């Protein structure tokens, strides 16, 4: 092989692979918390405070931005959950990691499944959480969500060098692709967006677990 190729191979093999444009994304981590109430397992959700600048009033899982001081995405999810729900780290029993989601609107989400120990007292942060509620896991497993499609489109900015592109390149919105959006409606709550996408994936794993004999 050419000498330069050998030198390039040495550089490439002596590095860890990462997402090249990761800094352009908001890196966040969430917990999908299971909690037992009576004889039923429930999935816990939050309603975000109306005072928050990002997605006020929307339904989400506990979690948030991965900060530089967090040891890992799991550590970030646990830290954010303890802050938002007013619980201790010892109240959270880690179950496992779920597939992370790269959203087309600039978010990389790292979700994890966890179990909140029985007897955990929830004291939600009033500055971040307007309300918490739970949905029975068996209801979610037996419910078919409504599915719709969202379209992603692009439009050049005013200073975009259109003269460098083919003459027929559109100057207005250019559709690129669609992606699925799920909606779970439970009582007066509507779970959708990234939260529903994570939930949909989580429920598939739960159905797989139901088929396993331990």
mmCIF file with all atom_site columns, C-alpha atoms in Angstrom, residues 1-200:
data_model
loop_
_atom_site.group_PDB
_atom_site.id
_atom_site.type_symbol
_atom_site.label_atom_id
_atom_site.label_alt_id
_atom_site.label_comp_id
_atom_site.label_asym_id
_atom_site.label_entity_id
_atom_site.label_seq_id
_atom_site.pdbx_PDB_ins_code
_atom_site.Cartn_x
_atom_site.Cartn_y
_atom_site.Cartn_z
_atom_site.occupancy
_atom_site.B_iso_or_equiv
_atom_site.pdbx_formal_charge
_atom_site.auth_seq_id
_atom_site.auth_comp_id
_atom_site.auth_asym_id
_atom_site.auth_atom_id
_atom_site.pdbx_PDB_model_num
ATOM 1   C CA . UNK A 1 1   ? 0.000   0.000  0.000   1.00 0.00 ? 1   UNK A CA 1
ATOM 2   C CA . UNK A 1 2   ? 1.156   3.557  -0.685  1.00 0.00 ? 2   UNK A CA 1
ATOM 3   C CA . UNK A 1 3   ? 3.189   5.117  2.148   1.00 0.00 ? 3   UNK A CA 1
ATOM 4   C CA . UNK A 1 4   ? 0.672   7.917  2.674   1.00 0.00 ? 4   UNK A CA 1
ATOM 5   C CA . UNK A 1 5   ? -2.147  5.349  2.869   1.00 0.00 ? 5   UNK A CA 1
ATOM 6   C CA . UNK A 1 6   ? -0.191  3.523  5.566   1.00 0.00 ? 6   UNK A CA 1
ATOM 7   C CA . UNK A 1 7   ? 0.191   6.781  7.489   1.00 0.00 ? 7   UNK A CA 1
ATOM 8   C CA . UNK A 1 8   ? -3.527  7.522  7.073   1.00 0.00 ? 8   UNK A CA 1
ATOM 9   C CA . UNK A 1 9   ? -4.397  4.009  8.244   1.00 0.00 ? 9   UNK A CA 1
ATOM 10  C CA . UNK A 1 10  ? -2.355  4.579  11.412  1.00 0.00 ? 10  UNK A CA 1
ATOM 11  C CA . UNK A 1 11  ? -4.278  7.786  12.139  1.00 0.00 ? 11  UNK A CA 1
ATOM 12  C CA . UNK A 1 12  ? -7.681  6.209  11.469  1.00 0.00 ? 12  UNK A CA 1
ATOM 13  C CA . UNK A 1 13  ? -7.024  3.102  13.504  1.00 0.00 ? 13  UNK A CA 1
ATOM 14  C CA . UNK A 1 14  ? -5.747  5.052  16.500  1.00 0.00 ? 14  UNK A CA 1
ATOM 15  C CA . UNK A 1 15  ? -8.968  6.955  17.130  1.00 0.00 ? 15  UNK A CA 1
ATOM 16  C CA . UNK A 1 16  ? -12.473 6.315  18.384  1.00 0.00 ? 16  UNK A CA 1
ATOM 17  C CA . UNK A 1 17  ? -15.369 6.723  15.981  1.00 0.00 ? 17  UNK A CA 1
ATOM 18  C CA . UNK A 1 18  ? -17.901 9.418  16.797  1.00 0.00 ? 18  UNK A CA 1
ATOM 19  C CA . UNK A 1 19  ? -20.666 11.388 15.107  1.00 0.00 ? 19  UNK A CA 1
ATOM 20  C CA . UNK A 1 20  ? -18.887 14.063 13.061  1.00 0.00 ? 20  UNK A CA 1
ATOM 21  C CA . UNK A 1 21  ? -21.504 16.773 13.576  1.00 0.00 ? 21  UNK A CA 1
ATOM 22  C CA . UNK A 1 22  ? -22.571 15.767 17.091  1.00 0.00 ? 22  UNK A CA 1
ATOM 23  C CA . UNK A 1 23  ? -22.041 19.321 18.355  1.00 0.00 ? 23  UNK A CA 1
ATOM 24  C CA . UNK A 1 24  ? -24.913 20.432 16.103  1.00 0.00 ? 24  UNK A CA 1
ATOM 25  C CA . UNK A 1 25  ? -27.309 18.252 18.114  1.00 0.00 ? 25  UNK A CA 1
ATOM 26  C CA . UNK A 1 26  ? -28.794 18.577 21.582  1.00 0.00 ? 26  UNK A CA 1
ATOM 27  C CA . UNK A 1 27  ? -27.612 15.488 23.463  1.00 0.00 ? 27  UNK A CA 1
ATOM 28  C CA . UNK A 1 28  ? -30.182 14.421 26.045  1.00 0.00 ? 28  UNK A CA 1
ATOM 29  C CA . UNK A 1 29  ? -30.900 11.387 28.175  1.00 0.00 ? 29  UNK A CA 1
ATOM 30  C CA . UNK A 1 30  ? -34.164 10.184 29.714  1.00 0.00 ? 30  UNK A CA 1
ATOM 31  C CA . UNK A 1 31  ? -35.439 7.428  31.962  1.00 0.00 ? 31  UNK A CA 1
ATOM 32  C CA . UNK A 1 32  ? -38.512 5.383  31.130  1.00 0.00 ? 32  UNK A CA 1
ATOM 33  C CA . UNK A 1 33  ? -39.603 4.791  34.735  1.00 0.00 ? 33  UNK A CA 1
ATOM 34  C CA . UNK A 1 34  ? -41.663 1.793  35.750  1.00 0.00 ? 34  UNK A CA 1
ATOM 35  C CA . UNK A 1 35  ? -43.406 2.039  39.096  1.00 0.00 ? 35  UNK A CA 1
ATOM 36  C CA . UNK A 1 36  ? -45.744 -0.420 40.821  1.00 0.00 ? 36  UNK A CA 1
ATOM 37  C CA . UNK A 1 37  ? -49.066 0.890  42.071  1.00 0.00 ? 37  UNK A CA 1
ATOM 38  C CA . UNK A 1 38  ? -51.199 -1.761 43.715  1.00 0.00 ? 38  UNK A CA 1
ATOM 39  C CA . UNK A 1 39  ? -50.907 -4.893 41.625  1.00 0.00 ? 39  UNK A CA 1
ATOM 40  C CA . UNK A 1 40  ? -50.068 -3.104 38.368  1.00 0.00 ? 40  UNK A CA 1
ATOM 41  C CA . UNK A 1 41  ? -46.866 -1.874 36.782  1.00 0.00 ? 41  UNK A CA 1
ATOM 42  C CA . UNK A 1 42  ? -47.238 1.674  35.545  1.00 0.00 ? 42  UNK A CA 1
ATOM 43  C CA . UNK A 1 43  ? -45.146 3.893  33.274  1.00 0.00 ? 43  UNK A CA 1
ATOM 44  C CA . UNK A 1 44  ? -44.517 7.343  34.734  1.00 0.00 ? 44  UNK A CA 1
ATOM 45  C CA . UNK A 1 45  ? -44.687 10.535 32.681  1.00 0.00 ? 45  UNK A CA 1
ATOM 46  C CA . UNK A 1 46  ? -44.202 14.222 33.389  1.00 0.00 ? 46  UNK A CA 1
ATOM 47  C CA . UNK A 1 47  ? -46.028 17.278 32.128  1.00 0.00 ? 47  UNK A CA 1
ATOM 48  C CA . UNK A 1 48  ? -43.426 19.989 31.631  1.00 0.00 ? 48  UNK A CA 1
ATOM 49  C CA . UNK A 1 49  ? -43.888 23.287 33.424  1.00 0.00 ? 49  UNK A CA 1
ATOM 50  C CA . UNK A 1 50  ? -45.480 26.076 31.397  1.00 0.00 ? 50  UNK A CA 1
ATOM 51  C CA . UNK A 1 51  ? -42.607 28.314 32.516  1.00 0.00 ? 51  UNK A CA 1
ATOM 52  C CA . UNK A 1 52  ? -39.939 26.338 30.651  1.00 0.00 ? 52  UNK A CA 1
ATOM 53  C CA . UNK A 1 53  ? -38.567 27.869 27.460  1.00 0.00 ? 53  UNK A CA 1
ATOM 54  C CA . UNK A 1 54  ? -38.259 24.515 25.665  1.00 0.00 ? 54  UNK A CA 1
ATOM 55  C CA . UNK A 1 55  ? -41.473 22.541 24.996  1.00 0.00 ? 55  UNK A CA 1
ATOM 56  C CA . UNK A 1 56  ? -43.540 24.013 27.853  1.00 0.00 ? 56  UNK A CA 1
ATOM 57  C CA . UNK A 1 57  ? -46.596 22.003 28.822  1.00 0.00 ? 57  UNK A CA 1
ATOM 58  C CA . UNK A 1 58  ? -45.624 18.919 26.807  1.00 0.00 ? 58  UNK A CA 1
ATOM 59  C CA . UNK A 1 59  ? -45.576 15.351 28.101  1.00 0.00 ? 59  UNK A CA 1
ATOM 60  C CA . UNK A 1 60  ? -42.161 13.767 28.507  1.00 0.00 ? 60  UNK A CA 1
ATOM 61  C CA . UNK A 1 61  ? -40.090 11.240 30.401  1.00 0.00 ? 61  UNK A CA 1
ATOM 62  C CA . UNK A 1 62  ? -37.840 12.546 33.185  1.00 0.00 ? 62  UNK A CA 1
ATOM 63  C CA . UNK A 1 63  ? -34.441 13.561 31.872  1.00 0.00 ? 63  UNK A CA 1
ATOM 64  C CA . UNK A 1 64  ? -32.636 16.348 30.099  1.00 0.00 ? 64  UNK A CA 1
ATOM 65  C CA . UNK A 1 65  ? -29.423 17.638 28.613  1.00 0.00 ? 65  UNK A CA 1
ATOM 66  C CA . UNK A 1 66  ? -26.211 15.642 29.042  1.00 0.00 ? 66  UNK A CA 1
ATOM 67  C CA . UNK A 1 67  ? -23.802 18.031 30.763  1.00 0.00 ? 67  UNK A CA 1
ATOM 68  C CA . UNK A 1 68  ? -19.981 17.908 30.421  1.00 0.00 ? 68  UNK A CA 1
ATOM 69  C CA . UNK A 1 69  ? -19.619 16.882 34.064  1.00 0.00 ? 69  UNK A CA 1
ATOM 70  C CA . UNK A 1 70  ? -21.878 13.816 33.633  1.00 0.00 ? 70  UNK A CA 1
ATOM 71  C CA . UNK A 1 71  ? -19.872 10.595 33.585  1.00 0.00 ? 71  UNK A CA 1
ATOM 72  C CA . UNK A 1 72  ? -22.213 9.049  31.026  1.00 0.00 ? 72  UNK A CA 1
ATOM 73  C CA . UNK A 1 73  ? -25.586 9.472  29.388  1.00 0.00 ? 73  UNK A CA 1
ATOM 74  C CA . UNK A 1 74  ? -27.063 7.141  32.023  1.00 0.00 ? 74  UNK A CA 1
ATOM 75  C CA . UNK A 1 75  ? -25.598 9.317  34.783  1.00 0.00 ? 75  UNK A CA 1
ATOM 76  C CA . UNK A 1 76  ? -27.240 12.340 33.160  1.00 0.00 ? 76  UNK A CA 1
ATOM 77  C CA . UNK A 1 77  ? -30.613 10.606 32.975  1.00 0.00 ? 77  UNK A CA 1
ATOM 78  C CA . UNK A 1 78  ? -30.425 9.592  36.633  1.00 0.00 ? 78  UNK A CA 1
ATOM 79  C CA . UNK A 1 79  ? -29.261 13.043 37.745  1.00 0.00 ? 79  UNK A CA 1
ATOM 80  C CA . UNK A 1 80  ? -32.053 14.790 35.876  1.00 0.00 ? 80  UNK A CA 1
ATOM 81  C CA . UNK A 1 81  ? -34.638 12.309 37.178  1.00 0.00 ? 81  UNK A CA 1
ATOM 82  C CA . UNK A 1 82  ? -33.618 12.800 40.814  1.00 0.00 ? 82  UNK A CA 1
ATOM 83  C CA . UNK A 1 83  ? -33.810 16.583 40.356  1.00 0.00 ? 83  UNK A CA 1
ATOM 84  C CA . UNK A 1 84  ? -37.172 16.560 38.580  1.00 0.00 ? 84  UNK A CA 1
ATOM 85  C CA . UNK A 1 85  ? -38.927 13.961 40.743  1.00 0.00 ? 85  UNK A CA 1
ATOM 86  C CA . UNK A 1 86  ? -37.295 14.918 44.036  1.00 0.00 ? 86  UNK A CA 1
ATOM 87  C CA . UNK A 1 87  ? -36.034 11.407 44.732  1.00 0.00 ? 87  UNK A CA 1
ATOM 88  C CA . UNK A 1 88  ? -32.694 9.827  45.628  1.00 0.00 ? 88  UNK A CA 1
ATOM 89  C CA . UNK A 1 89  ? -30.387 7.944  43.298  1.00 0.00 ? 89  UNK A CA 1
ATOM 90  C CA . UNK A 1 90  ? -30.904 4.880  45.506  1.00 0.00 ? 90  UNK A CA 1
ATOM 91  C CA . UNK A 1 91  ? -34.618 4.946  44.626  1.00 0.00 ? 91  UNK A CA 1
ATOM 92  C CA . UNK A 1 92  ? -33.788 4.143  40.991  1.00 0.00 ? 92  UNK A CA 1
ATOM 93  C CA . UNK A 1 93  ? -33.043 0.588  39.905  1.00 0.00 ? 93  UNK A CA 1
ATOM 94  C CA . UNK A 1 94  ? -31.465 0.463  36.442  1.00 0.00 ? 94  UNK A CA 1
ATOM 95  C CA . UNK A 1 95  ? -33.046 -2.089 34.074  1.00 0.00 ? 95  UNK A CA 1
ATOM 96  C CA . UNK A 1 96  ? -31.252 -1.510 30.797  1.00 0.00 ? 96  UNK A CA 1
ATOM 97  C CA . UNK A 1 97  ? -30.423 0.760  27.887  1.00 0.00 ? 97  UNK A CA 1
ATOM 98  C CA . UNK A 1 98  ? -32.816 1.326  24.997  1.00 0.00 ? 98  UNK A CA 1
ATOM 99  C CA . UNK A 1 99  ? -31.896 2.256  21.433  1.00 0.00 ? 99  UNK A CA 1
ATOM 100 C CA . UNK A 1 100 ? -30.934 5.903  21.184  1.00 0.00 ? 100 UNK A CA 1
ATOM 101 C CA . UNK A 1 101 ? -32.836 8.128  18.804  1.00 0.00 ? 101 UNK A CA 1
ATOM 102 C CA . UNK A 1 102 ? -31.346 10.632 16.359  1.00 0.00 ? 102 UNK A CA 1
ATOM 103 C CA . UNK A 1 103 ? -34.200 13.037 15.676  1.00 0.00 ? 103 UNK A CA 1
ATOM 104 C CA . UNK A 1 104 ? -34.317 14.907 12.357  1.00 0.00 ? 104 UNK A CA 1
ATOM 105 C CA . UNK A 1 105 ? -34.826 18.209 14.193  1.00 0.00 ? 105 UNK A CA 1
ATOM 106 C CA . UNK A 1 106 ? -31.486 18.190 15.979  1.00 0.00 ? 106 UNK A CA 1
ATOM 107 C CA . UNK A 1 107 ? -31.723 15.980 19.082  1.00 0.00 ? 107 UNK A CA 1
ATOM 108 C CA . UNK A 1 108 ? -29.853 12.812 20.019  1.00 0.00 ? 108 UNK A CA 1
ATOM 109 C CA . UNK A 1 109 ? -31.798 11.067 22.776  1.00 0.00 ? 109 UNK A CA 1
ATOM 110 C CA . UNK A 1 110 ? -30.348 8.335  25.000  1.00 0.00 ? 110 UNK A CA 1
ATOM 111 C CA . UNK A 1 111 ? -33.199 6.480  26.786  1.00 0.00 ? 111 UNK A CA 1
ATOM 112 C CA . UNK A 1 112 ? -32.921 3.966  29.614  1.00 0.00 ? 112 UNK A CA 1
ATOM 113 C CA . UNK A 1 113 ? -35.467 1.771  31.359  1.00 0.00 ? 113 UNK A CA 1
ATOM 114 C CA . UNK A 1 114 ? -35.564 1.925  35.150  1.00 0.00 ? 114 UNK A CA 1
ATOM 115 C CA . UNK A 1 115 ? -37.697 0.815  38.080  1.00 0.00 ? 115 UNK A CA 1
ATOM 116 C CA . UNK A 1 116 ? -38.622 3.141  40.926  1.00 0.00 ? 116 UNK A CA 1
ATOM 117 C CA . UNK A 1 117 ? -38.370 1.239  44.188  1.00 0.00 ? 117 UNK A CA 1
ATOM 118 C CA . UNK A 1 118 ? -41.586 0.601  46.086  1.00 0.00 ? 118 UNK A CA 1
ATOM 119 C CA . UNK A 1 119 ? -42.192 3.252  48.710  1.00 0.00 ? 119 UNK A CA 1
ATOM 120 C CA . UNK A 1 120 ? -40.395 5.969  46.739  1.00 0.00 ? 120 UNK A CA 1
ATOM 121 C CA . UNK A 1 121 ? -41.910 9.339  47.636  1.00 0.00 ? 121 UNK A CA 1
ATOM 122 C CA . UNK A 1 122 ? -42.186 11.602 44.613  1.00 0.00 ? 122 UNK A CA 1
ATOM 123 C CA . UNK A 1 123 ? -41.722 15.334 45.206  1.00 0.00 ? 123 UNK A CA 1
ATOM 124 C CA . UNK A 1 124 ? -41.665 16.882 41.708  1.00 0.00 ? 124 UNK A CA 1
ATOM 125 C CA . UNK A 1 125 ? -39.760 20.122 41.158  1.00 0.00 ? 125 UNK A CA 1
ATOM 126 C CA . UNK A 1 126 ? -42.353 22.870 40.721  1.00 0.00 ? 126 UNK A CA 1
ATOM 127 C CA . UNK A 1 127 ? -40.009 24.863 38.481  1.00 0.00 ? 127 UNK A CA 1
ATOM 128 C CA . UNK A 1 128 ? -39.717 22.046 35.949  1.00 0.00 ? 128 UNK A CA 1
ATOM 129 C CA . UNK A 1 129 ? -42.704 19.739 36.395  1.00 0.00 ? 129 UNK A CA 1
ATOM 130 C CA . UNK A 1 130 ? -46.327 20.847 36.277  1.00 0.00 ? 130 UNK A CA 1
ATOM 131 C CA . UNK A 1 131 ? -47.719 17.374 36.893  1.00 0.00 ? 131 UNK A CA 1
ATOM 132 C CA . UNK A 1 132 ? -46.824 13.704 36.960  1.00 0.00 ? 132 UNK A CA 1
ATOM 133 C CA . UNK A 1 133 ? -49.107 10.863 35.956  1.00 0.00 ? 133 UNK A CA 1
ATOM 134 C CA . UNK A 1 134 ? -48.874 7.148  35.287  1.00 0.00 ? 134 UNK A CA 1
ATOM 135 C CA . UNK A 1 135 ? -50.300 4.868  32.622  1.00 0.00 ? 135 UNK A CA 1
ATOM 136 C CA . UNK A 1 136 ? -50.775 1.126  33.248  1.00 0.00 ? 136 UNK A CA 1
ATOM 137 C CA . UNK A 1 137 ? -48.192 -0.866 31.305  1.00 0.00 ? 137 UNK A CA 1
ATOM 138 C CA . UNK A 1 138 ? -50.779 -3.478 30.324  1.00 0.00 ? 138 UNK A CA 1
ATOM 139 C CA . UNK A 1 139 ? -52.976 -0.718 28.835  1.00 0.00 ? 139 UNK A CA 1
ATOM 140 C CA . UNK A 1 140 ? -50.076 0.557  26.758  1.00 0.00 ? 140 UNK A CA 1
ATOM 141 C CA . UNK A 1 141 ? -49.213 -2.954 25.594  1.00 0.00 ? 141 UNK A CA 1
ATOM 142 C CA . UNK A 1 142 ? -52.782 -3.573 24.424  1.00 0.00 ? 142 UNK A CA 1
ATOM 143 C CA . UNK A 1 143 ? -53.313 -0.164 22.801  1.00 0.00 ? 143 UNK A CA 1
ATOM 144 C CA . UNK A 1 144 ? -52.613 0.528  19.149  1.00 0.00 ? 144 UNK A CA 1
ATOM 145 C CA . UNK A 1 145 ? -51.356 4.110  18.830  1.00 0.00 ? 145 UNK A CA 1
ATOM 146 C CA . UNK A 1 146 ? -52.474 6.456  16.099  1.00 0.00 ? 146 UNK A CA 1
ATOM 147 C CA . UNK A 1 147 ? -49.706 7.005  13.557  1.00 0.00 ? 147 UNK A CA 1
ATOM 148 C CA . UNK A 1 148 ? -49.127 9.988  11.310  1.00 0.00 ? 148 UNK A CA 1
ATOM 149 C CA . UNK A 1 149 ? -46.289 11.270 9.153   1.00 0.00 ? 149 UNK A CA 1
ATOM 150 C CA . UNK A 1 150 ? -44.212 14.428 9.528   1.00 0.00 ? 150 UNK A CA 1
ATOM 151 C CA . UNK A 1 151 ? -42.297 15.886 6.604   1.00 0.00 ? 151 UNK A CA 1
ATOM 152 C CA . UNK A 1 152 ? -38.806 17.337 6.861   1.00 0.00 ? 152 UNK A CA 1
ATOM 153 C CA . UNK A 1 153 ? -38.032 20.160 4.434   1.00 0.00 ? 153 UNK A CA 1
ATOM 154 C CA . UNK A 1 154 ? -35.151 22.550 3.754   1.00 0.00 ? 154 UNK A CA 1
ATOM 155 C CA . UNK A 1 155 ? -34.935 26.079 2.382   1.00 0.00 ? 155 UNK A CA 1
ATOM 156 C CA . UNK A 1 156 ? -31.763 27.998 1.447   1.00 0.00 ? 156 UNK A CA 1
ATOM 157 C CA . UNK A 1 157 ? -30.994 31.137 3.451   1.00 0.00 ? 157 UNK A CA 1
ATOM 158 C CA . UNK A 1 158 ? -30.662 34.549 1.785   1.00 0.00 ? 158 UNK A CA 1
ATOM 159 C CA . UNK A 1 159 ? -26.869 34.294 1.480   1.00 0.00 ? 159 UNK A CA 1
ATOM 160 C CA . UNK A 1 160 ? -26.874 30.723 0.164   1.00 0.00 ? 160 UNK A CA 1
ATOM 161 C CA . UNK A 1 161 ? -24.669 30.473 -3.015  1.00 0.00 ? 161 UNK A CA 1
ATOM 162 C CA . UNK A 1 162 ? -27.371 29.204 -5.352  1.00 0.00 ? 162 UNK A CA 1
ATOM 163 C CA . UNK A 1 163 ? -25.221 30.206 -8.339  1.00 0.00 ? 163 UNK A CA 1
ATOM 164 C CA . UNK A 1 164 ? -22.919 27.273 -7.562  1.00 0.00 ? 164 UNK A CA 1
ATOM 165 C CA . UNK A 1 165 ? -25.788 24.779 -7.921  1.00 0.00 ? 165 UNK A CA 1
ATOM 166 C CA . UNK A 1 166 ? -27.749 23.555 -10.954 1.00 0.00 ? 166 UNK A CA 1
ATOM 167 C CA . UNK A 1 167 ? -30.085 26.202 -12.352 1.00 0.00 ? 167 UNK A CA 1
ATOM 168 C CA . UNK A 1 168 ? -33.208 24.236 -11.435 1.00 0.00 ? 168 UNK A CA 1
ATOM 169 C CA . UNK A 1 169 ? -32.337 23.997 -7.714  1.00 0.00 ? 169 UNK A CA 1
ATOM 170 C CA . UNK A 1 170 ? -35.457 25.219 -5.863  1.00 0.00 ? 170 UNK A CA 1
ATOM 171 C CA . UNK A 1 171 ? -35.211 28.424 -3.839  1.00 0.00 ? 171 UNK A CA 1
ATOM 172 C CA . UNK A 1 172 ? -38.297 27.666 -1.764  1.00 0.00 ? 172 UNK A CA 1
ATOM 173 C CA . UNK A 1 173 ? -38.969 24.789 0.619   1.00 0.00 ? 173 UNK A CA 1
ATOM 174 C CA . UNK A 1 174 ? -37.654 21.480 -0.639  1.00 0.00 ? 174 UNK A CA 1
ATOM 175 C CA . UNK A 1 175 ? -39.192 18.342 0.856   1.00 0.00 ? 175 UNK A CA 1
ATOM 176 C CA . UNK A 1 176 ? -36.692 15.669 1.807   1.00 0.00 ? 176 UNK A CA 1
ATOM 177 C CA . UNK A 1 177 ? -38.357 12.794 3.642   1.00 0.00 ? 177 UNK A CA 1
ATOM 178 C CA . UNK A 1 178 ? -41.077 11.867 6.083   1.00 0.00 ? 178 UNK A CA 1
ATOM 179 C CA . UNK A 1 179 ? -40.827 10.139 9.434   1.00 0.00 ? 179 UNK A CA 1
ATOM 180 C CA . UNK A 1 180 ? -43.489 8.470  11.617  1.00 0.00 ? 180 UNK A CA 1
ATOM 181 C CA . UNK A 1 181 ? -45.084 10.155 14.629  1.00 0.00 ? 181 UNK A CA 1
ATOM 182 C CA . UNK A 1 182 ? -47.065 8.109  17.141  1.00 0.00 ? 182 UNK A CA 1
ATOM 183 C CA . UNK A 1 183 ? -49.907 9.299  19.397  1.00 0.00 ? 183 UNK A CA 1
ATOM 184 C CA . UNK A 1 184 ? -51.040 7.518  22.569  1.00 0.00 ? 184 UNK A CA 1
ATOM 185 C CA . UNK A 1 185 ? -54.191 9.068  24.052  1.00 0.00 ? 185 UNK A CA 1
ATOM 186 C CA . UNK A 1 186 ? -54.837 8.092  27.675  1.00 0.00 ? 186 UNK A CA 1
ATOM 187 C CA . UNK A 1 187 ? -57.698 9.935  29.367  1.00 0.00 ? 187 UNK A CA 1
ATOM 188 C CA . UNK A 1 188 ? -57.030 13.608 28.625  1.00 0.00 ? 188 UNK A CA 1
ATOM 189 C CA . UNK A 1 189 ? -53.301 13.085 28.066  1.00 0.00 ? 189 UNK A CA 1
ATOM 190 C CA . UNK A 1 190 ? -51.789 12.838 24.578  1.00 0.00 ? 190 UNK A CA 1
ATOM 191 C CA . UNK A 1 191 ? -48.306 11.298 24.456  1.00 0.00 ? 191 UNK A CA 1
ATOM 192 C CA . UNK A 1 192 ? -46.568 12.036 21.165  1.00 0.00 ? 192 UNK A CA 1
ATOM 193 C CA . UNK A 1 193 ? -43.315 13.215 19.596  1.00 0.00 ? 193 UNK A CA 1
ATOM 194 C CA . UNK A 1 194 ? -39.974 11.835 20.786  1.00 0.00 ? 194 UNK A CA 1
ATOM 195 C CA . UNK A 1 195 ? -41.584 10.566 23.992  1.00 0.00 ? 195 UNK A CA 1
ATOM 196 C CA . UNK A 1 196 ? -44.037 8.430  22.028  1.00 0.00 ? 196 UNK A CA 1
ATOM 197 C CA . UNK A 1 197 ? -41.262 7.207  19.730  1.00 0.00 ? 197 UNK A CA 1
ATOM 198 C CA . UNK A 1 198 ? -39.205 6.026  22.718  1.00 0.00 ? 198 UNK A CA 1
ATOM 199 C CA . UNK A 1 199 ? -42.341 4.541  24.288  1.00 0.00 ? 199 UNK A CA 1
ATOM 200 C CA . UNK A 1 200 ? -43.211 2.676  21.077  1.00 0.00 ? 200 UNK A CA 1
#
